[in-house]
Short mmCIF file of C-alpha atoms and ligand atoms in Angstrom, two decimals:
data_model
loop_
_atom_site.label_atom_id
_atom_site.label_comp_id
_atom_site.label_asym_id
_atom_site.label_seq_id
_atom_site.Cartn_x
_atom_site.Cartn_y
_atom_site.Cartn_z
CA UNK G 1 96.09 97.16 103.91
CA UNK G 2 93.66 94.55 102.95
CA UNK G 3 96.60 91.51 102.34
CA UNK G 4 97.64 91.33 105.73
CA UNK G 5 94.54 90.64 107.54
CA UNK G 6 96.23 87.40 109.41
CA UNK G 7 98.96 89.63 110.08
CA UNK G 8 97.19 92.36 111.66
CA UNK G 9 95.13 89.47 113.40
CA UNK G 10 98.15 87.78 114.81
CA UNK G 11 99.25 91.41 116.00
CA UNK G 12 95.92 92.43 117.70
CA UNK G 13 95.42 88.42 119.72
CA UNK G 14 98.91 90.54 121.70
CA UNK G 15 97.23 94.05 121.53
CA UNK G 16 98.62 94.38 124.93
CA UNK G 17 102.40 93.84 124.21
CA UNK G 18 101.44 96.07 120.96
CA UNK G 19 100.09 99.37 122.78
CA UNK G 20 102.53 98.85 125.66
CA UNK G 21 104.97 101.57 125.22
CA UNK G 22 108.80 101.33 123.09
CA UNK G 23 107.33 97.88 121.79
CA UNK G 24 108.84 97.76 117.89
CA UNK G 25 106.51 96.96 115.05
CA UNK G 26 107.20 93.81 113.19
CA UNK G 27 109.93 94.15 110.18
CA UNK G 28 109.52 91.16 107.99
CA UNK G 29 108.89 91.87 104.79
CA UNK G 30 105.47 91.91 102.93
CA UNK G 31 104.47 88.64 101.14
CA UNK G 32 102.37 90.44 98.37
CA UNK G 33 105.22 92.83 97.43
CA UNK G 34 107.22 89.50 97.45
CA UNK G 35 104.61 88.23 95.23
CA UNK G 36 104.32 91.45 92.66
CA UNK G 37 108.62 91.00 92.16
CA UNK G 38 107.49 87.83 90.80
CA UNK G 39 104.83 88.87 88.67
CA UNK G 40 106.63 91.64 86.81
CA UNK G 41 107.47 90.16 83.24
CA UNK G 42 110.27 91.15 81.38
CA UNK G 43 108.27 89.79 78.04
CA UNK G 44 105.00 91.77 78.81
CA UNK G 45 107.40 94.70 79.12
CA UNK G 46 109.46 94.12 76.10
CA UNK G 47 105.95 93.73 74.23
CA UNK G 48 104.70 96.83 75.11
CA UNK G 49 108.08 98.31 74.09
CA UNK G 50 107.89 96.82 70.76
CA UNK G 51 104.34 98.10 70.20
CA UNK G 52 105.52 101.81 71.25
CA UNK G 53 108.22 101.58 68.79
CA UNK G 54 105.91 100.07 65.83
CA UNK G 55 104.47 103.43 65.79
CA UNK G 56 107.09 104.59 64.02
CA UNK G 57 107.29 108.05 65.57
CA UNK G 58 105.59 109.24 68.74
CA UNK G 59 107.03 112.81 68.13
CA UNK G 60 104.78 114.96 70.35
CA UNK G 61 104.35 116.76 66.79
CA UNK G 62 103.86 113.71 64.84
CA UNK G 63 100.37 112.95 63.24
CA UNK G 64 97.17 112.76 65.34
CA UNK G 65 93.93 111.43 64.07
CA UNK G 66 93.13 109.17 61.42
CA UNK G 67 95.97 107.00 61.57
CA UNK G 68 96.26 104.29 63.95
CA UNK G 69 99.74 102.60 62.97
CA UNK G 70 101.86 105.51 63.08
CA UNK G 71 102.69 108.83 65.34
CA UNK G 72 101.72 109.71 68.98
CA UNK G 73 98.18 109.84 68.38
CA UNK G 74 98.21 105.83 68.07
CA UNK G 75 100.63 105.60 71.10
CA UNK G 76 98.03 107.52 73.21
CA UNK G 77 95.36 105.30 72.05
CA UNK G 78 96.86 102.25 72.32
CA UNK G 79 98.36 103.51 75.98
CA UNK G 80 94.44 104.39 76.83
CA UNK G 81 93.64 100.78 75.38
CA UNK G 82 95.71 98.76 77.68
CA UNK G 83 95.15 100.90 80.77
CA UNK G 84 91.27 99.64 80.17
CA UNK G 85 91.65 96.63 79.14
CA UNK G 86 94.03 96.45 82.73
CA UNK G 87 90.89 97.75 84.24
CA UNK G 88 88.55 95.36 82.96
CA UNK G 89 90.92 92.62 84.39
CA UNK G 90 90.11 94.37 87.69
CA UNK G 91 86.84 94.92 88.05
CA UNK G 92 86.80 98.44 86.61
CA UNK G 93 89.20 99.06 89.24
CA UNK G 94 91.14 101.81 87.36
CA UNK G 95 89.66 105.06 86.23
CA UNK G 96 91.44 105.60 83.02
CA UNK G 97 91.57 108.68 81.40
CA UNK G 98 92.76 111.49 78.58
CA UNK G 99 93.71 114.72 79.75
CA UNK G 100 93.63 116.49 77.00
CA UNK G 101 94.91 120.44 76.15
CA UNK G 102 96.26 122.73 74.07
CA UNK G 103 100.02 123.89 74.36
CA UNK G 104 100.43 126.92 73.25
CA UNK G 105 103.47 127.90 71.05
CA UNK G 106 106.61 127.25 72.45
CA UNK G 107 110.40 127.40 71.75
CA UNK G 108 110.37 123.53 70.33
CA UNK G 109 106.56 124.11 69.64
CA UNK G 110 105.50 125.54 66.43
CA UNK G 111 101.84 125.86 66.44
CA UNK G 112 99.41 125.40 69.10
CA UNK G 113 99.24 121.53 69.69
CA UNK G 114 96.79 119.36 71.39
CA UNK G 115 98.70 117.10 74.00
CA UNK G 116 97.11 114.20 76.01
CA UNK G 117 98.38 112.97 79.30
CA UNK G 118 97.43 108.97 79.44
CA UNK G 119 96.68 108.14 83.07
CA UNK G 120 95.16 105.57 85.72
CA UNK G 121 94.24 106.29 88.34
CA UNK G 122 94.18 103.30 91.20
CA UNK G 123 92.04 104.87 94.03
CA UNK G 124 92.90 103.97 97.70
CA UNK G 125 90.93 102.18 100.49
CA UNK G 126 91.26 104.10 103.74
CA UNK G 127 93.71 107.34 102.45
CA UNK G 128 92.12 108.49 99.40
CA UNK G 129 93.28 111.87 99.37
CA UNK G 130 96.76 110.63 99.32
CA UNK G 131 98.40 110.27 96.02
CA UNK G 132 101.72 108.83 94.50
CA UNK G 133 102.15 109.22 90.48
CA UNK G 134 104.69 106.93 88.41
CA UNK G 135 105.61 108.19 85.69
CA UNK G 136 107.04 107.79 82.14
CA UNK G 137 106.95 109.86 78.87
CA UNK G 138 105.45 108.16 75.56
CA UNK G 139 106.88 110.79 73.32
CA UNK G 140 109.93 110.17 71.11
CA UNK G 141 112.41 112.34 69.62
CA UNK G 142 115.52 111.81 66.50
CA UNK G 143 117.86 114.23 66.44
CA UNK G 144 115.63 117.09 66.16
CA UNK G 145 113.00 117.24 68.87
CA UNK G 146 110.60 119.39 66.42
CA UNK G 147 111.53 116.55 63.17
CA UNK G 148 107.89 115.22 63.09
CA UNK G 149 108.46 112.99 60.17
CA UNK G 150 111.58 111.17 60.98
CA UNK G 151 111.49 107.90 62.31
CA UNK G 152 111.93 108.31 66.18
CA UNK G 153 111.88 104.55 68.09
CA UNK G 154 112.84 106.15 71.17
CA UNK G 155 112.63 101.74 72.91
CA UNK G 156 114.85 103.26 75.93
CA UNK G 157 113.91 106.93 75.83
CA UNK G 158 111.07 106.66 76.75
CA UNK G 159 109.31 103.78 75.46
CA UNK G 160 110.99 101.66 78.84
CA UNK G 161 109.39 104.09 81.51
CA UNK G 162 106.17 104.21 79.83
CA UNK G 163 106.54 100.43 78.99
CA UNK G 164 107.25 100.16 83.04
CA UNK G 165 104.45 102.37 83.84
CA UNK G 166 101.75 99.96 82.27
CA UNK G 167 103.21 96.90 83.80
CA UNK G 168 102.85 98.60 87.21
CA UNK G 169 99.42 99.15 86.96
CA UNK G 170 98.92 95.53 85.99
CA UNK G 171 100.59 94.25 88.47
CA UNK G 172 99.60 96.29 91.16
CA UNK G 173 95.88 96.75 90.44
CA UNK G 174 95.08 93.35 91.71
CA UNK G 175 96.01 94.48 94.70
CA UNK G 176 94.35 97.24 97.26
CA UNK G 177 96.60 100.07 98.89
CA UNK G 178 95.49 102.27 101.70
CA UNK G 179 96.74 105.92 99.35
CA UNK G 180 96.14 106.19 95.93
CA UNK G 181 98.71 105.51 92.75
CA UNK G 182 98.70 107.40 89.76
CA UNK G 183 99.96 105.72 86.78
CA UNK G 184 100.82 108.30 84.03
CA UNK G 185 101.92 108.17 80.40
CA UNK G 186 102.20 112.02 79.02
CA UNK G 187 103.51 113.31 75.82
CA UNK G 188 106.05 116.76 75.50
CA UNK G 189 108.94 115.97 77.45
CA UNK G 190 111.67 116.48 74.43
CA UNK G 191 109.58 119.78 74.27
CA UNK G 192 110.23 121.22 77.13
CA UNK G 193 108.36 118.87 80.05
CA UNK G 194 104.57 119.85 78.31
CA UNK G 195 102.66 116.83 79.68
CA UNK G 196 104.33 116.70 83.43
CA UNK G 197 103.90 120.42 83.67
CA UNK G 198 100.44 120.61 82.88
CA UNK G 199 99.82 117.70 84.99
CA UNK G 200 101.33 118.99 88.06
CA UNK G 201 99.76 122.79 87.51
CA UNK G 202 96.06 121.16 87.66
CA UNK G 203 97.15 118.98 90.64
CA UNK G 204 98.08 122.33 92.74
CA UNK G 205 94.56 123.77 91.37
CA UNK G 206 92.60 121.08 92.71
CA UNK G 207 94.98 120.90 95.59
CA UNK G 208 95.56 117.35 95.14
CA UNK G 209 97.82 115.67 97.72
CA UNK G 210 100.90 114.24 95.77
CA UNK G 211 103.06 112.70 98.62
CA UNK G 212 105.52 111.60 96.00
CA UNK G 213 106.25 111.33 92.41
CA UNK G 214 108.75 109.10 90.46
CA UNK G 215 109.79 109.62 86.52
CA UNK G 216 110.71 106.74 84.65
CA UNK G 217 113.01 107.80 81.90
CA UNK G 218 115.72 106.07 79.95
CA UNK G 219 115.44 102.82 82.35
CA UNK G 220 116.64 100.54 79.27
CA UNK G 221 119.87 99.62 80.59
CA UNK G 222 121.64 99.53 77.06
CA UNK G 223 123.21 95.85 75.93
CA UNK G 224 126.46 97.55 74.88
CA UNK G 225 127.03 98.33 78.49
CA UNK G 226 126.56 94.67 79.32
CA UNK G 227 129.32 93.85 81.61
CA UNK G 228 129.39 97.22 83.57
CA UNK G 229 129.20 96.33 87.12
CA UNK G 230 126.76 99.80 86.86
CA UNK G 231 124.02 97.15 85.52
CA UNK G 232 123.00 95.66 88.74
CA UNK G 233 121.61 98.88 89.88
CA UNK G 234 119.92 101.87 88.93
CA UNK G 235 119.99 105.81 89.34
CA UNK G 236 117.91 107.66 91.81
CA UNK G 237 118.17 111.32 91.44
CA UNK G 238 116.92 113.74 94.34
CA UNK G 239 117.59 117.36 94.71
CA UNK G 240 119.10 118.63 98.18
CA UNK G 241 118.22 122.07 98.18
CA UNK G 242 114.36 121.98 97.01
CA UNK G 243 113.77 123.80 93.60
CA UNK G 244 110.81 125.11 95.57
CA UNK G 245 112.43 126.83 98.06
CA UNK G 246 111.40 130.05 99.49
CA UNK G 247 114.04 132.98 100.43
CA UNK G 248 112.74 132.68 104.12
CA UNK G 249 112.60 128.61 103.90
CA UNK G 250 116.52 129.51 102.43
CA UNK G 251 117.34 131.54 105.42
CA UNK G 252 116.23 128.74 107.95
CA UNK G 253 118.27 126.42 106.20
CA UNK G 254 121.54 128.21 106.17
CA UNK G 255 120.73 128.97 109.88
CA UNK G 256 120.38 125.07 111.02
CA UNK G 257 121.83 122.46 107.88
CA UNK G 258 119.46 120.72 105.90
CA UNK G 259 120.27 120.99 102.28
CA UNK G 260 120.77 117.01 102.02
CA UNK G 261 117.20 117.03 103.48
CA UNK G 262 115.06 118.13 101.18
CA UNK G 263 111.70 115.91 101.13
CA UNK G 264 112.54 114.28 97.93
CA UNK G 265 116.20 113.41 99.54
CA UNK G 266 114.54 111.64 102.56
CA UNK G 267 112.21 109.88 99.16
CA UNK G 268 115.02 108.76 97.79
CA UNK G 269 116.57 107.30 101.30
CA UNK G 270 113.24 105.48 101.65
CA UNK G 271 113.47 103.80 97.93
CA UNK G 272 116.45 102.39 98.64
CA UNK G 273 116.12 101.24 102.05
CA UNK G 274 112.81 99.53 100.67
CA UNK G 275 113.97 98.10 97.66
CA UNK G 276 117.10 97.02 98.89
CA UNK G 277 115.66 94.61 101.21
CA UNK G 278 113.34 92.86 98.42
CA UNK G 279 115.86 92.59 95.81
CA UNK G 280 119.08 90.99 96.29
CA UNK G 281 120.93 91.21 92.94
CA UNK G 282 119.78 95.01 91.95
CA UNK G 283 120.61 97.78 94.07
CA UNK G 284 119.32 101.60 94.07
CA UNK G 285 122.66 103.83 93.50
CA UNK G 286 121.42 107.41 95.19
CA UNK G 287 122.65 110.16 93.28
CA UNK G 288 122.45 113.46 95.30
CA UNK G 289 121.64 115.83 92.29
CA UNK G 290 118.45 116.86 90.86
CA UNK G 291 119.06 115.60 87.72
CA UNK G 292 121.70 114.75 85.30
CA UNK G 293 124.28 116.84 84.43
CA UNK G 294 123.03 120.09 83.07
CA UNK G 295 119.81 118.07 81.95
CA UNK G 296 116.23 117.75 82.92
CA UNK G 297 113.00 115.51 83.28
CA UNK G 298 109.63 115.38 84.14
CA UNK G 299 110.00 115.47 88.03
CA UNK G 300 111.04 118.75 87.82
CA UNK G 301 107.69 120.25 87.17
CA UNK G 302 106.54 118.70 90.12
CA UNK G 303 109.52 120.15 92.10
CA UNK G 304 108.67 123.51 91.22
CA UNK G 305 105.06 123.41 92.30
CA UNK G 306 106.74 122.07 95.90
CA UNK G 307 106.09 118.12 95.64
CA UNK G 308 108.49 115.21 96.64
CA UNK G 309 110.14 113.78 93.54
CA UNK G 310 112.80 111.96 91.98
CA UNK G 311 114.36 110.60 88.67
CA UNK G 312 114.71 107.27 87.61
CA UNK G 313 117.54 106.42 84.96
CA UNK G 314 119.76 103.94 83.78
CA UNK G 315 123.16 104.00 85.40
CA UNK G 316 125.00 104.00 81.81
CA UNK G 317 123.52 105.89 79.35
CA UNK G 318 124.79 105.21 75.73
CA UNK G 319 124.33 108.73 73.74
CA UNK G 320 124.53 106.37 70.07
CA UNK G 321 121.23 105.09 71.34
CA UNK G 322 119.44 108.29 72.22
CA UNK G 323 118.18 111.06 70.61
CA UNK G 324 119.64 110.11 67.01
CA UNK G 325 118.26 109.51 63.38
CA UNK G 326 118.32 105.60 63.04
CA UNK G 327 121.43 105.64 60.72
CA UNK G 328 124.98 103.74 60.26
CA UNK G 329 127.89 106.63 60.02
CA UNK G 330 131.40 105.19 59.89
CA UNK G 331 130.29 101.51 60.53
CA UNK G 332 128.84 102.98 63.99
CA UNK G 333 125.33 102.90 64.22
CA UNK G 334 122.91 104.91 65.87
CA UNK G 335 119.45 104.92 66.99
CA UNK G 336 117.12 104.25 69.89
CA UNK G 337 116.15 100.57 68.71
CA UNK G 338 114.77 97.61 70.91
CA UNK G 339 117.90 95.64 70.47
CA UNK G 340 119.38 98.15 72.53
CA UNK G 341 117.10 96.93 75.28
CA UNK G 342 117.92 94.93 78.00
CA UNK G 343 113.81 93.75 79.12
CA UNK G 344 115.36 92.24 82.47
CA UNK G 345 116.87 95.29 83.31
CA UNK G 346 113.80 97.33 82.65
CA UNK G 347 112.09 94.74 84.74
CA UNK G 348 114.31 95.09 87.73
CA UNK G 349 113.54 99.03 87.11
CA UNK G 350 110.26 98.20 87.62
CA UNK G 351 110.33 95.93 90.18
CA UNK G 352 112.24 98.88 92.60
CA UNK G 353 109.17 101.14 91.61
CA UNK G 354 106.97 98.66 92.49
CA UNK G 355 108.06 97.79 95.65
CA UNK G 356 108.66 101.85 96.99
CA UNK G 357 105.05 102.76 95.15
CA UNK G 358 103.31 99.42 97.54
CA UNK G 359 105.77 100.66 100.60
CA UNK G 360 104.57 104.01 100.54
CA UNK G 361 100.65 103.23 99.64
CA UNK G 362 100.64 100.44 102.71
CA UNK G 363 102.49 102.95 105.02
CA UNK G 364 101.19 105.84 107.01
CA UNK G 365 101.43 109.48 106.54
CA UNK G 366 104.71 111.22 107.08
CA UNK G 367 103.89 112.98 110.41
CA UNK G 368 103.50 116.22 110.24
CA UNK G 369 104.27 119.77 111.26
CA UNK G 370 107.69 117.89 112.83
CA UNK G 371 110.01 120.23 114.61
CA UNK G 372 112.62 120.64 116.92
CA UNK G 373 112.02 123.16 119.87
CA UNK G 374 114.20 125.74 120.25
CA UNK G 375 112.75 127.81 123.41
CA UNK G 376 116.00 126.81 125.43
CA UNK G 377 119.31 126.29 124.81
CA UNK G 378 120.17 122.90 125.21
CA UNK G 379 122.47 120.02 124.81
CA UNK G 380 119.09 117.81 124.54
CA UNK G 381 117.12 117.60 121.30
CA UNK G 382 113.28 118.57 121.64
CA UNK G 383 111.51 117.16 119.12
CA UNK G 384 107.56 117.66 118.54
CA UNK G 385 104.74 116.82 115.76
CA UNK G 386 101.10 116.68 114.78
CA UNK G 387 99.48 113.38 116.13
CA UNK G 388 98.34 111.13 112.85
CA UNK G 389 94.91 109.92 112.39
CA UNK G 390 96.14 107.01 110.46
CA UNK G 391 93.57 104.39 112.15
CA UNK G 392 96.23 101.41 111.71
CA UNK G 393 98.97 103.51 113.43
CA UNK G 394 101.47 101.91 115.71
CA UNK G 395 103.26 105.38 116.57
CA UNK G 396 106.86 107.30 115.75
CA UNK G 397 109.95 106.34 115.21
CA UNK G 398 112.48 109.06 115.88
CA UNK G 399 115.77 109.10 113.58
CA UNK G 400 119.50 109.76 113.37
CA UNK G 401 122.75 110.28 111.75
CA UNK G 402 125.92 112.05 112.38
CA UNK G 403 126.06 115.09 110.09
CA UNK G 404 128.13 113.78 107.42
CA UNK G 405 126.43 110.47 107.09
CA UNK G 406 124.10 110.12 104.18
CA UNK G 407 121.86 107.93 105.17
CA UNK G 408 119.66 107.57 107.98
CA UNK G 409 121.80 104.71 110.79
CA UNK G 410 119.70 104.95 113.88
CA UNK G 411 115.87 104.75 115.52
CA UNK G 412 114.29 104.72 118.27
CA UNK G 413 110.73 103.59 118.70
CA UNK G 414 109.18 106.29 120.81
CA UNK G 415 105.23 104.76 121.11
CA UNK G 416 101.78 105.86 119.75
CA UNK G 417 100.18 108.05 121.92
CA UNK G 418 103.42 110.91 122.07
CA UNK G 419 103.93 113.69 119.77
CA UNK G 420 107.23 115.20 121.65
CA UNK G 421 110.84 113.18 121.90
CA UNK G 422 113.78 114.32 124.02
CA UNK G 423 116.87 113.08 122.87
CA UNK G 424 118.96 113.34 125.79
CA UNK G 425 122.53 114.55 126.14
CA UNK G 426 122.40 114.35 122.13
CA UNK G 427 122.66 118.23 120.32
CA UNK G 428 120.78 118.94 117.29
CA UNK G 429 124.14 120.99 117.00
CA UNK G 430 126.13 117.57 115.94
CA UNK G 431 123.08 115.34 114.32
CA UNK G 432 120.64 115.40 111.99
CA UNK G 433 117.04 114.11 113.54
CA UNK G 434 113.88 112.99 111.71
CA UNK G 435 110.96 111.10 112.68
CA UNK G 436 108.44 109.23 110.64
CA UNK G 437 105.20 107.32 111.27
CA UNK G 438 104.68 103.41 111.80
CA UNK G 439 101.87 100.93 111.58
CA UNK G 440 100.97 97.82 113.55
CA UNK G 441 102.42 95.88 110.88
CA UNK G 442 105.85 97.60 110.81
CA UNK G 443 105.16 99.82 107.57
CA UNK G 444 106.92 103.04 107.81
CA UNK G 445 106.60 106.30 106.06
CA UNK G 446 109.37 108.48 104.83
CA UNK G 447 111.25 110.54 107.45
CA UNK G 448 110.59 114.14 107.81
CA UNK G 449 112.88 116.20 108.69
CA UNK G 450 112.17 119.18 110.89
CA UNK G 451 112.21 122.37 110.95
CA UNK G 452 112.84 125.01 113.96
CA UNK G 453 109.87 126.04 116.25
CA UNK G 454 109.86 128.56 119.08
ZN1 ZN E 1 113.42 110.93 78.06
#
């Protein structure tokens, strides 16, 4: 990555030490993620939340054309609007788009319904072909998702993801990452996940490579929750046992472990790891479930087509403010309303997507085709992958846990020009292994974990 050229300088004046074997890539953390915490504005956020909810509704049914104050046709423009004028700020560094189609009737879908995915696209230097999408929804719903006329605010769900999504691509545009980042806005979700789906069924048709996906949804962190200790962190929800998963993949699994595993698990691990070293005050609190109870979002679309993704929420959720017809019953009120709204928290959301989205886009590849030999029986651990052609690549790492450990405790640095570990004297029968991919300046990918080869 282009922001670290004295690094990378400093690193090849001891190219020697560096391409020696077992020597560790540097740790420290980056100075232009360090930079990007500090230019993520809780009051650019809150605008943008405040102009979402002036719409009055952004019902995916709500009105069109022809009126640009209210309903989700003048939240997708003014979405489109801001992504371009973010672009013109960069040099026409964004291609912004509308993806436009028609849903066809559905259960919370009367009629056929045009529906327009909002996205920018921020293309990447030396990986292209990668891609990571952020995500939020710009729909709103009352208490009926298919009332088209009521008036829906919906400032936490989901004006605060998409609100988070556009100050993203602000921030990050003026900046240059070796994969590419999506930054999407998409319409449906109270229907039934419309936008994501369609979205993630023309990324497996033009076999685009999404290495990871995050949805940002309900990441107000409401003020009558305001001195739970839950608001100094946020929810990251990955699935175990991947929605995508084969009957033979299903088999291997119950033969050798793995159901905490899943790639979108070891996502999850990485976001926290990675955020947790950049922000002191705000942690990420992993939750090892797909989703919320019994509930859904627009990851999971992306799940079923067999991508890496996770959820993004609020740690407590306040069901008054969500969902409702903007009303006072009983001296209670209810409605999703910007006073509800905590902009800091929303910008400490944002700040943990920013600083996974640069670690990943910086980082290399997750190695690939990563195994664990199993043409003897052994009390070793064979491990074996695909060399990367990641040009800036420093080598493997090789990593560990005992079985009932949920995170990821120890590494070993294992050099550059190897593509086979043996752990000695350590079974694959009583750890969990993984190995993922460094560069020269200490950037790491996710871990993968592997699978068994013959
Ligand atoms: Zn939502």
């Amino acid at each position: 990555m282009k922001i670290k050229i004295i690094f990378v300088l400093s690193l090849c004046l001891c190219a020697s030490v560096v391409n020696s074997l077992a020597q560790k890539p540097n740790e420290k953390p980056n100075a232009e993620i360090q930079k990007m915490i500090r230019e993520i504005s809780a009051k650019n956020i809150e605008a943008s939340i405040r102009k979402l909810v002036s719409f009055g509704t952004r019902n995916t049914l709500s009105e069109q054309e022809d009126n640009p104050a209210r309903g989700i046709g003048a939240a997708r423009d003014w979405i489109f609007s801001e992504f371009q004028k973010i672009s013109a700020d960069c040099a026409g560094c964004l291609t912004v788009e509308k993806q436009t189609f028609l849903q066809a009737k559905a259960p919370r879908v009367p009629e056929p319904t045009n529906l327009t995915n909002v996205v920018a696209v921020l293309k990447g230097t030396t990986n292209p072909e990668r891609v990571y999408v952020v995500s939020g929804h710009y729909d709103s719903m009352c208490t009926s998702p298919t009332d088209a006329k009521c008036d829906a605010p919906g400032a936490n769900d989901d004006a605060s993801g998409t609100a988070a999504v556009i100050e993203l691509a602000r921030v990050m545009s003026k900046r240059k990452f070796d994969a590419t980042i999506i930054f999407m806005t998409v319409p449906g979700e109270e229907q039934g996940l419309l936008g994501a789906r369609y979205f993630a069924e023309q990324a497996v048709q033009t076999k685009m490579n999404i290495e990871g996906m995050f949805t940002n949804d309900i990441i107000g962190g409401v003020t009558t929750q305001k001195n739970s200790p839950n608001r100094k962190k946020v929810r990251v929800f990955s699935e175990g046992v991947p929605s995508s998963e084969t009957e033979a993949e299903g088999n291997t699994r119950r033969s050798v472990g793995g159901e905490n595993d899943s790639a979108s698990r070891q996502l999850a691990r990485f976001i926290k790891e990675q955020s947790d070293k950049y922000l002191k005050n705000f942690s990420v609190w992993m939750i090892y479930r797909r989703d919320r109870y019994l509930r859904g979002g627009d990851h999971i679309p992306f799940l079923e087509k067999g991508f890496t993704a996770v959820r993004i929420t609020e740690s407590d959720e306040d069901y008054t403010h969500q969902h409702q017809n903007v009303r006072t019953e009983n001296g209670i009120f209810y409605g999703d309303t910007p006073e509800y709204v905590d902009f800091e928290y929303v910008a400490n959301v944002t700040r943990v997507n920013m600083i996974s989205l640069a670690a990943l886009a910086i980082a290399p590849a997750r190695p690939q085709n990563v195994g664990i030999v199993t043409a003897r029986l052994t009390n070793d651990t064979d491990l074996k992958w695909d060399a990367s052609t990641d040009t800036d690549l420093a080598g493997y790492e090789v990593v560990w846990r005992d079985t009932t450990v949920p995170v990821w405790t120890n590494s070993v640095f294992v050099g550059a020009n190897v593509t086979t570990y043996t752990a000695k004297a350590m079974s694959k029968d009583n750890y969990f292994f993984g190995v993922r991919a460094v560069d020269k300046d200490g950037n790491r990918s996710p871990v993968v974990y592997p699978r068994p080869m013959r």
